[in-house]
CSV table of C-alpha atoms in Angstrom, one decimal:
chain,number,residue,atom,x,y,z
E,1,MET,CA,48.3,-0.8,-0.8
E,2,LYS,CA,45.5,-1.8,-3.1
E,3,THR,CA,45.5,-0.4,-6.6
E,4,LEU,CA,42.6,1.6,-7.7
E,5,ASP,CA,41.4,-1.4,-9.7
E,6,GLN,CA,41.5,-3.6,-6.7
E,7,GLN,CA,39.7,-1.0,-4.6
E,8,LEU,CA,37.0,-0.8,-7.3
E,9,LEU,CA,36.5,-4.5,-7.4
E,10,ALA,CA,36.2,-4.7,-3.7
E,11,ALA,CA,33.7,-1.8,-3.6
E,12,HIS,CA,31.6,-3.5,-6.3
E,13,GLU,CA,31.7,-6.8,-4.3
E,14,ILE,CA,30.0,-5.2,-1.4
E,15,GLY,CA,27.9,-2.7,-3.4
E,16,ASP,CA,29.1,0.4,-1.6
E,17,GLY,CA,27.7,3.2,-3.8
E,18,ARG,CA,29.4,6.1,-2.1
E,19,VAL,CA,32.8,4.4,-2.2
E,20,LEU,CA,32.2,3.5,-5.9
E,21,MET,CA,31.3,7.1,-6.7
E,22,GLU,CA,34.6,8.4,-5.1
E,23,LEU,CA,36.8,5.7,-6.7
E,24,TYR,CA,35.4,6.2,-10.2
E,25,ALA,CA,35.8,10.0,-9.7
E,26,GLN,CA,39.4,9.3,-8.7
E,27,ALA,CA,39.8,7.1,-11.8
E,28,ALA,CA,38.4,9.9,-13.9
E,29,GLU,CA,41.0,12.4,-12.5
E,30,GLN,CA,43.8,9.9,-13.3
E,31,ALA,CA,42.5,9.1,-16.8
E,32,ASP,CA,44.9,10.1,-19.6
E,33,THR,CA,42.3,10.3,-22.4
E,34,ASP,CA,39.0,12.1,-22.8
E,35,LYS,CA,37.3,8.9,-23.6
E,36,ALA,CA,38.5,7.1,-20.5
E,37,ARG,CA,37.7,10.2,-18.4
E,38,GLY,CA,34.2,10.3,-19.8
E,39,PHE,CA,33.7,6.6,-19.1
E,40,TYR,CA,34.8,6.9,-15.4
E,41,LEU,CA,32.9,10.1,-14.8
E,42,THR,CA,29.8,8.3,-16.1
E,43,HIS,CA,30.2,5.6,-13.6
E,44,ALA,CA,30.8,8.1,-10.8
E,45,LEU,CA,27.6,10.0,-11.8
E,46,VAL,CA,25.5,6.8,-11.8
E,47,PHE,CA,26.6,5.8,-8.3
E,48,ALA,CA,26.2,9.4,-7.1
E,49,LEU,CA,22.6,9.4,-8.5
E,50,GLU,CA,21.9,6.0,-6.9
E,51,CYS,CA,23.0,7.1,-3.4
E,52,GLY,CA,21.6,10.6,-3.7
E,53,ALA,CA,25.1,12.2,-3.2
E,54,PRO,CA,25.5,16.0,-3.4
E,55,GLN,CA,28.2,15.4,-6.1
E,56,VAL,CA,25.6,14.6,-8.7
E,57,SER,CA,25.3,18.1,-10.2
E,58,GLY,CA,29.1,18.6,-10.3
E,59,LEU,CA,29.7,15.3,-12.0
E,60,ARG,CA,27.0,15.8,-14.5
E,61,GLN,CA,28.3,19.3,-15.3
E,62,GLN,CA,31.7,17.9,-16.0
E,63,LEU,CA,30.2,15.5,-18.5
E,64,ILE,CA,28.0,18.2,-20.1
E,65,ASP,CA,31.1,20.4,-20.5
E,66,MET,CA,32.8,17.5,-22.3
E,67,GLY,CA,29.7,17.2,-24.6
E,68,ARG,CA,28.9,13.8,-23.1
E,69,ASP,CA,25.7,14.4,-21.3
E,70,THR,CA,22.7,16.8,-21.1
E,71,PRO,CA,21.0,18.6,-18.3
E,72,VAL,CA,18.0,17.0,-16.6
D,1,MET,CA,-13.7,-17.9,-26.1
D,2,THR,CA,-15.6,-19.8,-23.4
D,3,ARG,CA,-18.7,-17.8,-22.5
D,4,THR,CA,-20.8,-18.6,-19.5
D,5,ASP,CA,-24.5,-17.9,-19.3
D,6,LEU,CA,-25.1,-15.0,-17.0
D,7,SER,CA,-28.7,-14.4,-17.7
D,8,LYS,CA,-29.9,-16.2,-14.5
D,9,VAL,CA,-27.6,-14.2,-12.4
D,10,ARG,CA,-29.2,-10.9,-13.6
D,11,ARG,CA,-32.7,-12.0,-12.6
D,12,PRO,CA,-34.4,-10.4,-9.6
D,13,ILE,CA,-33.0,-12.0,-6.4
D,14,ALA,CA,-36.0,-14.3,-5.8
D,15,GLN,CA,-35.5,-15.9,-9.2
D,16,ALA,CA,-31.7,-15.5,-9.6
D,17,ASN,CA,-29.0,-18.2,-9.5
D,18,GLY,CA,-25.5,-17.4,-8.5
D,19,LEU,CA,-22.5,-17.2,-10.9
D,20,PRO,CA,-21.9,-20.5,-12.6
D,21,ASN,CA,-19.1,-22.8,-11.4
D,22,ALA,CA,-16.7,-21.8,-14.1
D,23,HIS,CA,-16.4,-18.4,-12.4
D,24,TYR,CA,-14.7,-20.1,-9.5
D,25,THR,CA,-12.8,-22.9,-11.3
D,26,SER,CA,-11.9,-21.9,-14.9
D,27,GLN,CA,-8.6,-20.2,-15.8
D,28,THR,CA,-10.3,-18.8,-18.9
D,29,ILE,CA,-13.0,-17.0,-16.9
D,30,PHE,CA,-10.5,-16.0,-14.2
D,31,ASP,CA,-8.5,-14.3,-17.0
D,32,GLU,CA,-11.6,-12.6,-18.4
D,33,GLU,CA,-12.6,-11.4,-14.9
D,34,LYS,CA,-9.0,-10.2,-14.3
D,35,HIS,CA,-9.7,-7.6,-17.0
D,36,ALA,CA,-13.4,-6.9,-16.6
D,37,LEU,CA,-13.4,-6.6,-12.8
D,38,LEU,CA,-9.9,-5.8,-11.6
D,39,PHE,CA,-7.9,-4.1,-14.4
D,40,ASP,CA,-10.7,-2.1,-16.0
D,41,GLY,CA,-11.8,-0.5,-12.7
D,42,TRP,CA,-10.2,0.6,-9.4
D,43,ALA,CA,-8.7,-2.4,-7.6
D,44,GLY,CA,-7.1,-2.4,-4.2
D,45,LEU,CA,-3.3,-3.0,-4.5
D,46,ALA,CA,-1.6,-2.3,-1.2
D,47,ALA,CA,-1.7,-0.2,1.9
D,48,ALA,CA,-0.1,3.2,1.7
D,49,SER,CA,1.7,2.3,4.9
D,50,ASP,CA,3.5,-0.4,3.0
D,51,VAL,CA,5.9,2.4,2.0
D,52,PRO,CA,5.8,4.5,5.1
D,53,GLU,CA,8.9,6.7,4.5
D,54,ILE,CA,10.2,8.8,1.7
D,55,GLY,CA,12.3,6.6,-0.6
D,56,ASP,CA,10.6,3.3,0.4
D,57,ALA,CA,10.1,1.1,-2.6
D,58,ARG,CA,8.2,-2.2,-2.7
D,59,PRO,CA,7.8,-4.5,-5.7
D,60,ILE,CA,4.4,-6.0,-6.0
D,61,GLU,CA,3.2,-8.5,-8.5
D,62,PHE,CA,-0.5,-7.8,-9.3
D,63,LEU,CA,-2.1,-10.6,-11.2
D,64,GLY,CA,1.2,-11.2,-13.1
D,65,ILE,CA,2.0,-7.5,-13.7
D,66,PRO,CA,5.2,-6.4,-12.0
D,67,LEU,CA,4.5,-3.1,-10.2
D,68,LEU,CA,6.5,-0.9,-8.0
D,69,LEU,CA,5.0,1.0,-5.1
D,70,VAL,CA,7.2,4.0,-4.2
D,71,ARG,CA,7.0,7.0,-1.8
D,72,ASP,CA,8.7,9.7,-3.7
D,73,ARG,CA,10.9,12.6,-2.4
D,74,GLN,CA,7.8,14.8,-1.9
D,75,GLY,CA,6.2,12.1,0.2
D,76,ASP,CA,3.6,11.1,-2.3
D,77,VAL,CA,2.8,7.4,-3.0
D,78,ARG,CA,3.2,6.4,-6.7
D,79,VAL,CA,2.7,3.2,-8.6
D,80,PHE,CA,4.8,2.3,-11.6
D,81,GLN,CA,5.3,-0.7,-13.8
D,82,ASN,CA,8.4,-2.1,-12.3
D,83,ILE,CA,10.4,-2.2,-15.5
D,84,CYS,CA,13.2,-0.2,-17.2
D,85,ARG,CA,12.1,1.5,-20.4
D,86,HIS,CA,15.3,0.2,-22.1
D,87,ARG,CA,15.0,-3.6,-22.2
D,88,GLY,CA,12.2,-4.2,-19.8
D,89,MET,CA,14.4,-5.4,-16.9
D,90,ILE,CA,12.8,-5.6,-13.5
D,91,LEU,CA,14.1,-2.5,-11.6
D,92,VAL,CA,13.5,-3.4,-7.9
D,93,SER,CA,13.4,-7.0,-6.8
D,94,GLN,CA,13.2,-6.6,-3.0
D,95,PRO,CA,11.6,-4.0,-0.8
D,96,ARG,CA,14.3,-1.4,-0.1
D,97,LYS,CA,15.0,2.3,0.5
D,98,ILE,CA,15.8,4.3,-2.6
D,99,GLU,CA,18.5,6.8,-1.4
D,100,GLY,CA,18.7,8.8,-4.6
D,101,ALA,CA,17.6,7.4,-8.0
D,102,ILE,CA,16.3,4.0,-9.0
D,103,ARG,CA,19.1,2.3,-10.9
D,104,CYS,CA,18.4,-0.4,-13.3
D,105,PRO,CA,20.8,-3.3,-12.5
D,106,TYR,CA,21.2,-4.2,-16.2
D,107,HIS,CA,22.6,-1.0,-17.9
D,108,SER,CA,22.2,1.5,-15.0
D,109,TRP,CA,19.6,3.7,-16.6
D,110,CYS,CA,18.5,5.8,-13.6
D,111,TYR,CA,15.0,7.1,-12.7
D,112,SER,CA,13.9,9.6,-10.0
D,113,THR,CA,11.4,8.5,-7.5
D,114,GLN,CA,8.9,10.5,-9.5
D,115,GLY,CA,9.6,8.3,-12.5
D,116,GLU,CA,11.7,10.7,-14.6
D,117,LEU,CA,14.6,9.1,-16.6
D,118,VAL,CA,17.6,11.0,-15.3
D,119,SER,CA,20.5,9.1,-16.7
D,120,THR,CA,21.2,6.9,-19.7
D,121,PRO,CA,24.9,5.9,-19.2
D,122,HIS,CA,26.8,5.0,-22.4
D,123,VAL,CA,23.6,5.1,-24.5
D,124,GLY,CA,25.6,6.9,-27.3
D,125,GLY,CA,28.7,4.8,-26.8
D,126,PRO,CA,31.2,4.4,-24.0
D,127,GLY,CA,31.3,7.6,-21.9
D,128,GLN,CA,28.7,9.2,-24.2
D,129,ASN,CA,25.4,9.4,-22.2
D,130,LYS,CA,23.2,11.0,-24.8
D,131,HIS,CA,21.9,10.1,-28.3
D,132,ASP,CA,19.6,11.9,-30.6
D,133,GLY,CA,17.4,8.8,-30.9
D,134,ILE,CA,16.8,8.6,-27.1
D,135,ASP,CA,14.6,11.3,-25.7
D,136,ARG,CA,14.7,10.9,-21.9
D,137,ASP,CA,11.6,13.0,-21.5
D,138,LEU,CA,9.6,10.3,-23.3
D,139,LEU,CA,11.1,7.3,-21.5
D,140,GLY,CA,10.2,7.8,-17.9
D,141,LEU,CA,8.8,5.0,-15.8
D,142,LEU,CA,5.3,3.8,-16.9
D,143,ALA,CA,3.0,5.3,-14.3
D,144,VAL,CA,-0.1,3.4,-13.2
D,145,ARG,CA,-3.1,5.5,-12.2
D,146,SER,CA,-3.4,5.3,-8.5
D,147,HIS,CA,-5.4,6.9,-5.7
D,148,ILE,CA,-5.3,6.6,-1.9
D,149,TRP,CA,-8.4,6.3,0.2
D,150,MET,CA,-9.1,4.7,3.5
D,151,GLY,CA,-5.4,3.9,3.8
D,152,VAL,CA,-5.5,1.8,0.6
D,153,VAL,CA,-3.6,2.3,-2.6
D,154,TRP,CA,-6.1,1.8,-5.5
D,155,VAL,CA,-5.0,1.3,-9.1
D,156,ASN,CA,-6.6,1.4,-12.5
D,157,ILE,CA,-4.4,-0.8,-14.7
D,158,SER,CA,-6.4,-0.1,-17.9
D,159,GLY,CA,-5.8,3.6,-17.5
D,160,ASP,CA,-9.2,4.5,-18.8
D,161,ALA,CA,-11.6,4.1,-15.9
D,162,PRO,CA,-13.6,7.1,-14.7
D,163,SER,CA,-11.8,8.9,-11.9
D,164,PHE,CA,-11.7,7.2,-8.5
D,165,GLU,CA,-14.0,9.9,-7.1
D,166,GLU,CA,-16.5,9.4,-9.8
D,167,THR,CA,-16.4,5.6,-9.6
D,168,ASN,CA,-16.6,5.4,-5.8
D,169,GLY,CA,-18.4,8.7,-5.1
D,170,ALA,CA,-21.4,7.1,-3.4
D,171,LEU,CA,-19.2,5.2,-0.8
D,172,ILE,CA,-16.9,8.2,-0.3
D,173,LYS,CA,-20.0,10.3,0.5
D,174,ARG,CA,-21.5,7.6,2.8
D,175,TRP,CA,-18.3,7.5,4.8
D,176,ALA,CA,-17.4,11.2,4.5
D,177,GLU,CA,-17.0,11.4,8.3
D,178,PHE,CA,-14.1,9.0,8.1
D,179,ASP,CA,-12.3,11.1,5.5
D,180,LYS,CA,-9.6,12.1,8.0
D,181,PRO,CA,-6.1,10.9,8.8
D,182,LEU,CA,-6.0,7.2,9.5
D,183,PHE,CA,-3.0,5.9,11.4
D,184,HIS,CA,-1.9,2.4,10.6
D,185,GLY,CA,-1.4,0.5,13.8
D,186,GLY,CA,2.0,-0.9,12.8
D,187,PRO,CA,3.3,-4.4,12.2
D,188,GLU,CA,1.0,-5.9,14.9
D,189,SER,CA,-2.0,-4.4,13.1
D,190,SER,CA,-1.3,-6.1,9.9
D,191,PHE,CA,-1.6,-9.7,8.9
D,192,THR,CA,-2.3,-12.0,6.0
D,193,LEU,CA,-4.5,-15.0,5.6
D,194,ASP,CA,-4.2,-17.4,2.7
D,195,VAL,CA,-7.4,-19.1,1.7
D,196,ASN,CA,-8.1,-21.8,-0.8
D,197,CYS,CA,-10.9,-20.1,-2.6
D,198,ASN,CA,-11.5,-17.8,-5.5
D,199,TRP,CA,-11.3,-14.2,-4.3
D,200,LYS,CA,-15.0,-13.5,-5.1
D,201,LEU,CA,-16.1,-16.0,-2.4
D,202,ALA,CA,-14.3,-13.9,0.2
D,203,VAL,CA,-16.3,-10.8,-1.0
D,204,GLU,CA,-19.6,-12.8,-1.1
D,205,ASN,CA,-19.1,-14.0,2.5
D,206,TYR,CA,-18.2,-10.6,3.7
D,207,CYS,CA,-21.4,-9.1,2.2
D,208,GLU,CA,-23.8,-10.9,4.4
D,209,SER,CA,-24.8,-11.1,8.0
D,210,TYR,CA,-26.9,-14.2,7.4
D,211,HIS,CA,-24.0,-16.5,8.4
D,212,LEU,CA,-23.1,-14.6,11.6
D,213,PRO,CA,-25.1,-16.6,14.2
D,214,TRP,CA,-23.5,-19.9,13.0
D,215,VAL,CA,-20.0,-19.0,12.0
D,216,HIS,CA,-19.4,-16.3,14.5
D,217,PRO,CA,-21.4,-17.3,17.5
D,218,GLY,CA,-19.4,-15.1,19.7
D,219,LEU,CA,-21.3,-12.2,18.3
D,220,ASN,CA,-24.7,-13.6,19.3
D,221,SER,CA,-24.5,-12.2,22.8
D,222,TYR,CA,-24.3,-8.6,21.7
D,223,SER,CA,-24.7,-8.3,18.0
D,224,ARG,CA,-27.6,-10.4,16.9
D,225,LEU,CA,-28.8,-11.0,13.4
D,226,GLU,CA,-31.7,-8.5,13.9
D,227,ASP,CA,-29.2,-5.8,14.9
D,228,HIS,CA,-27.7,-5.9,11.4
D,229,TYR,CA,-28.9,-4.1,8.3
D,230,HIS,CA,-28.2,-4.5,4.6
D,231,ILE,CA,-26.3,-1.9,2.6
D,232,GLU,CA,-27.0,-2.2,-1.1
D,233,ILE,CA,-26.2,0.3,-3.8
D,234,PRO,CA,-26.6,-1.6,-7.1
D,235,GLY,CA,-23.7,-1.3,-9.4
D,236,LYS,CA,-21.5,0.3,-6.7
D,237,PHE,CA,-21.1,-1.5,-3.4
D,238,SER,CA,-22.8,-3.7,-0.9
D,239,GLY,CA,-22.3,-4.9,2.6
D,240,GLN,CA,-23.9,-4.8,6.1
D,241,GLY,CA,-24.0,-2.7,9.1
D,242,THR,CA,-24.5,-3.3,12.8
D,243,GLU,CA,-26.4,-1.1,15.2
D,244,VAL,CA,-24.7,-2.4,18.3
D,245,TYR,CA,-20.9,-2.0,17.9
D,246,ARG,CA,-19.2,-2.7,21.1
D,247,GLN,CA,-15.8,-1.1,21.7
D,248,ILE,CA,-12.9,-3.2,22.8
D,249,ARG,CA,-11.3,-2.4,26.1
D,250,ASP,CA,-8.0,-3.3,27.8
D,251,ASP,CA,-7.8,-4.9,31.2
D,252,SER,CA,-8.1,-1.5,32.9
D,253,GLY,CA,-11.1,-0.6,30.9
D,254,GLU,CA,-9.4,1.8,28.5
D,255,LEU,CA,-10.7,2.4,25.0
D,256,PHE,CA,-9.2,3.5,21.8
D,257,PRO,CA,-9.7,7.2,21.1
D,258,ASP,CA,-12.6,8.0,18.8
D,259,PHE,CA,-12.3,9.7,15.4
D,260,GLU,CA,-13.1,13.3,15.9
D,261,GLY,CA,-16.4,14.8,14.8
D,262,LEU,CA,-18.4,11.7,14.1
D,263,SER,CA,-22.1,11.9,14.3
D,264,LYS,CA,-24.2,10.1,16.9
D,265,LYS,CA,-24.9,7.3,14.6
D,266,TRP,CA,-21.4,6.0,15.0
D,267,ASP,CA,-21.7,5.8,18.8
D,268,THR,CA,-23.1,2.3,18.4
D,269,ALA,CA,-23.0,1.6,14.6
D,270,ALA,CA,-20.3,0.0,12.5
D,271,GLU,CA,-20.4,-0.8,8.8
D,272,TYR,CA,-18.8,-3.4,6.7
D,273,ILE,CA,-18.8,-2.7,2.9
D,274,THR,CA,-16.9,-4.2,-0.1
D,275,SER,CA,-15.7,-1.5,-2.4
D,276,PHE,CA,-16.0,-3.6,-5.6
D,277,PRO,CA,-14.1,-5.4,-6.7
D,278,ASN,CA,-11.6,-6.5,-4.0
D,279,VAL,CA,-11.4,-4.4,-0.9
D,280,LEU,CA,-13.4,-5.3,2.2
D,281,LEU,CA,-13.7,-2.2,4.4
D,282,GLY,CA,-14.9,-1.8,8.0
D,283,VAL,CA,-15.5,1.4,9.9
D,284,HIS,CA,-16.1,2.0,13.6
D,285,ARG,CA,-16.0,5.0,15.9
D,286,ASP,CA,-12.5,4.1,17.0
D,287,HIS,CA,-10.8,2.2,14.2
D,288,THR,CA,-11.2,1.2,10.6
D,289,PHE,CA,-9.8,-1.8,8.7
D,290,ALA,CA,-9.2,-2.8,5.1
D,291,ILE,CA,-8.9,-6.3,3.7
D,292,ILE,CA,-7.2,-6.2,0.3
D,293,LEU,CA,-7.9,-9.4,-1.6
D,294,GLU,CA,-5.0,-10.5,-3.7
D,295,PRO,CA,-6.1,-13.2,-6.2
D,296,LEU,CA,-3.2,-15.6,-6.3
D,297,SER,CA,-4.8,-18.0,-8.7
D,298,VAL,CA,-8.3,-19.2,-9.7
D,299,GLU,CA,-8.7,-21.0,-6.4
D,300,LYS,CA,-6.3,-19.2,-4.0
D,301,THR,CA,-6.5,-15.8,-2.4
D,302,ARG,CA,-4.3,-13.9,0.0
D,303,GLU,CA,-6.2,-11.5,2.4
D,304,HIS,CA,-4.1,-8.6,3.4
D,305,VAL,CA,-5.6,-7.1,6.6
D,306,HIS,CA,-4.7,-3.6,7.8
D,307,ILE,CA,-6.1,-1.9,10.9
D,308,PHE,CA,-6.1,1.9,11.3
D,309,TYR,CA,-6.7,4.2,14.3
D,310,SER,CA,-7.5,7.8,14.9
D,311,THR,CA,-4.1,8.7,16.4
D,312,PRO,CA,-0.6,7.5,15.9
D,313,ASP,CA,-0.1,6.6,19.5
D,314,THR,CA,-2.7,4.1,20.6
D,315,ASP,CA,-2.0,1.6,23.2
D,316,ALA,CA,0.1,-1.3,21.8
D,317,GLY,CA,-1.4,-3.9,24.0
D,318,LEU,CA,-4.9,-2.9,23.0
D,319,ARG,CA,-3.9,-2.8,19.3
D,320,ARG,CA,-2.6,-6.4,19.7
D,321,LYS,CA,-5.8,-7.4,21.3
D,322,ASN,CA,-7.9,-5.8,18.6
D,323,ALA,CA,-5.9,-7.4,15.8
D,324,ARG,CA,-6.1,-10.8,17.5
D,325,GLN,CA,-9.9,-10.4,17.9
D,326,TRP,CA,-10.3,-9.6,14.2
D,327,LYS,CA,-8.0,-12.3,13.1
D,328,ASP,CA,-10.0,-14.8,15.1
D,329,VAL,CA,-13.2,-13.6,13.4
D,330,PHE,CA,-11.7,-13.8,9.9
D,331,GLU,CA,-10.2,-17.2,10.6
D,332,GLU,CA,-13.7,-18.4,11.5
D,333,ASP,CA,-14.7,-17.6,7.9
D,334,ILE,CA,-12.0,-19.8,6.3
D,335,PHE,CA,-13.9,-23.1,6.4
D,336,VAL,CA,-17.0,-21.6,4.7
D,337,VAL,CA,-15.2,-19.9,1.8
D,338,GLU,CA,-13.0,-22.9,1.3
D,339,GLY,CA,-16.1,-25.2,1.5
D,340,MET,CA,-17.9,-23.1,-1.1
D,341,GLN,CA,-14.9,-23.3,-3.3
D,342,ARG,CA,-14.7,-27.1,-3.1
D,343,GLY,CA,-18.5,-27.1,-3.8
D,344,ARG,CA,-17.9,-25.3,-7.1
D,345,HIS,CA,-16.6,-28.6,-8.4
D,346,ALA,CA,-20.0,-30.2,-7.9
D,347,VAL,CA,-20.9,-30.7,-11.6
D,348,SER,CA,-24.6,-30.2,-11.1
D,349,PHE,CA,-24.4,-27.1,-8.9
D,350,ASP,CA,-26.4,-24.4,-10.6
D,351,GLY,CA,-24.8,-21.4,-8.9
D,352,GLY,CA,-27.2,-21.7,-6.0
D,353,ARG,CA,-30.1,-19.5,-4.9
D,354,PHE,CA,-30.3,-16.4,-2.7
D,355,SER,CA,-32.5,-15.7,0.3
D,356,PRO,CA,-34.5,-12.7,-0.9
D,357,ALA,CA,-34.5,-11.4,2.7
D,358,MET,CA,-31.0,-12.2,3.7
D,359,ASP,CA,-28.7,-12.4,0.6
D,360,GLY,CA,-29.4,-9.0,-1.1
D,361,PRO,CA,-25.9,-7.7,-0.7
D,362,THR,CA,-24.4,-10.9,-2.0
D,363,HIS,CA,-26.7,-11.1,-5.0
D,364,LEU,CA,-25.9,-7.5,-5.7
D,365,PHE,CA,-22.2,-8.4,-6.0
D,366,HIS,CA,-23.0,-11.3,-8.3
D,367,ASP,CA,-25.1,-9.0,-10.5
D,368,TRP,CA,-22.3,-6.4,-10.6
D,369,VAL,CA,-19.8,-9.1,-11.7
D,370,ALA,CA,-22.2,-10.4,-14.4
D,371,GLY,CA,-22.9,-6.8,-15.6
D,372,ARG,CA,-19.3,-6.0,-15.9
D,373,LEU,CA,-18.6,-9.2,-17.9
D,374,GLU,CA,-21.6,-8.7,-20.1
D,375,SER,CA,-20.5,-5.2,-20.9
D,376,ARG,CA,-17.0,-6.3,-21.8
D,377,ARG,CA,-18.3,-9.2,-23.9
D,378,GLN,CA,-20.6,-6.9,-25.7
D,379,ALA,CA,-17.8,-4.4,-26.4
D,380,ALA,CA,-15.7,-7.3,-27.9
D,381,MET,CA,-18.4,-8.3,-30.4
């Protein structure tokens, strides 16, 4: 069973934006500090934006609520 | 700054000489013309059909400037400078579909297809995507003024030319009957020709019917020299028309469908006009075409040919036949434009002379070039 890190590396290797979004969102859920959570949510948001995923607004709102982003 | 003497070009046609050799061989003059003729006005960049679907993005280098042609989420064609506002990184390197936002591959700043900056990840530190010093509203993609007409995307790089409609109003009015949906014939109706000549020679050759009997003898049986007429609007556009356009047919005699609502003139007429500086246009009752001249260097040009029809579902075989026929005609011109280019290295060539009866449209283009350059030189003094 691949670790999350290994899964992320594999997804980066093939450039699968939707998988990257999901994996980074998963990493954010598992993060044990606000800083780490903010970092991973940012990456999830970027890949969601790039692939036009419906999760964009929810991910951005989480970052706004943390004081780490602003509405568009 | 090297300055050529353009006074003889501006004389009346019977006394005029053509543009001096340097206008076809000098990098310095090429660079001057790049601004005066191509950047400061409305130049043809691409066909709108180069980005046929929403999200399609195509990088295009235009005389060294990295541009990005995009069809945005609303279906509108936009042109941007193909760089991130952060560190100037090229955003899109290959034609592709933008599924959501355009992500810079360097620091992942993201832009909507309408050019808005929608994300600045970590700009305020890791996991902090905002900073008081970075106003996203002011850092959208750098839009290039663009306009679509006759299936062509036109751009004004300088940003300060009069509107497209004002600049090209006379030609738009002349061909108002063709102001209707034009349907690109698809991949088979598009081809490129690379020619070893300065782009202006392709314009000059297209201007005139004088060479037709010798270079395009296939026309002699049905479109003789006397069937052609000059089109000359000083300072605006020039070209030629024919009064005996003959429609192409397939093996069973079928024709392309006509554009709707054309006046009787177009039953048998066709016109071929260069919209200065670099787009060679042709209109017929059943199809139009655009040849976008891409200056690759002082002595090299790429001709991008696109053929359009009145409906989206014309016969594929007939489209192939029509494209082949036009390609044959345009290929016939290659040896003369390349020959004229080589001739521009003849040290004593004085730019040549014009037939007052036959070279009006060509001289008109030379005069337009000279006028634009003189204006720019005057403004620089």
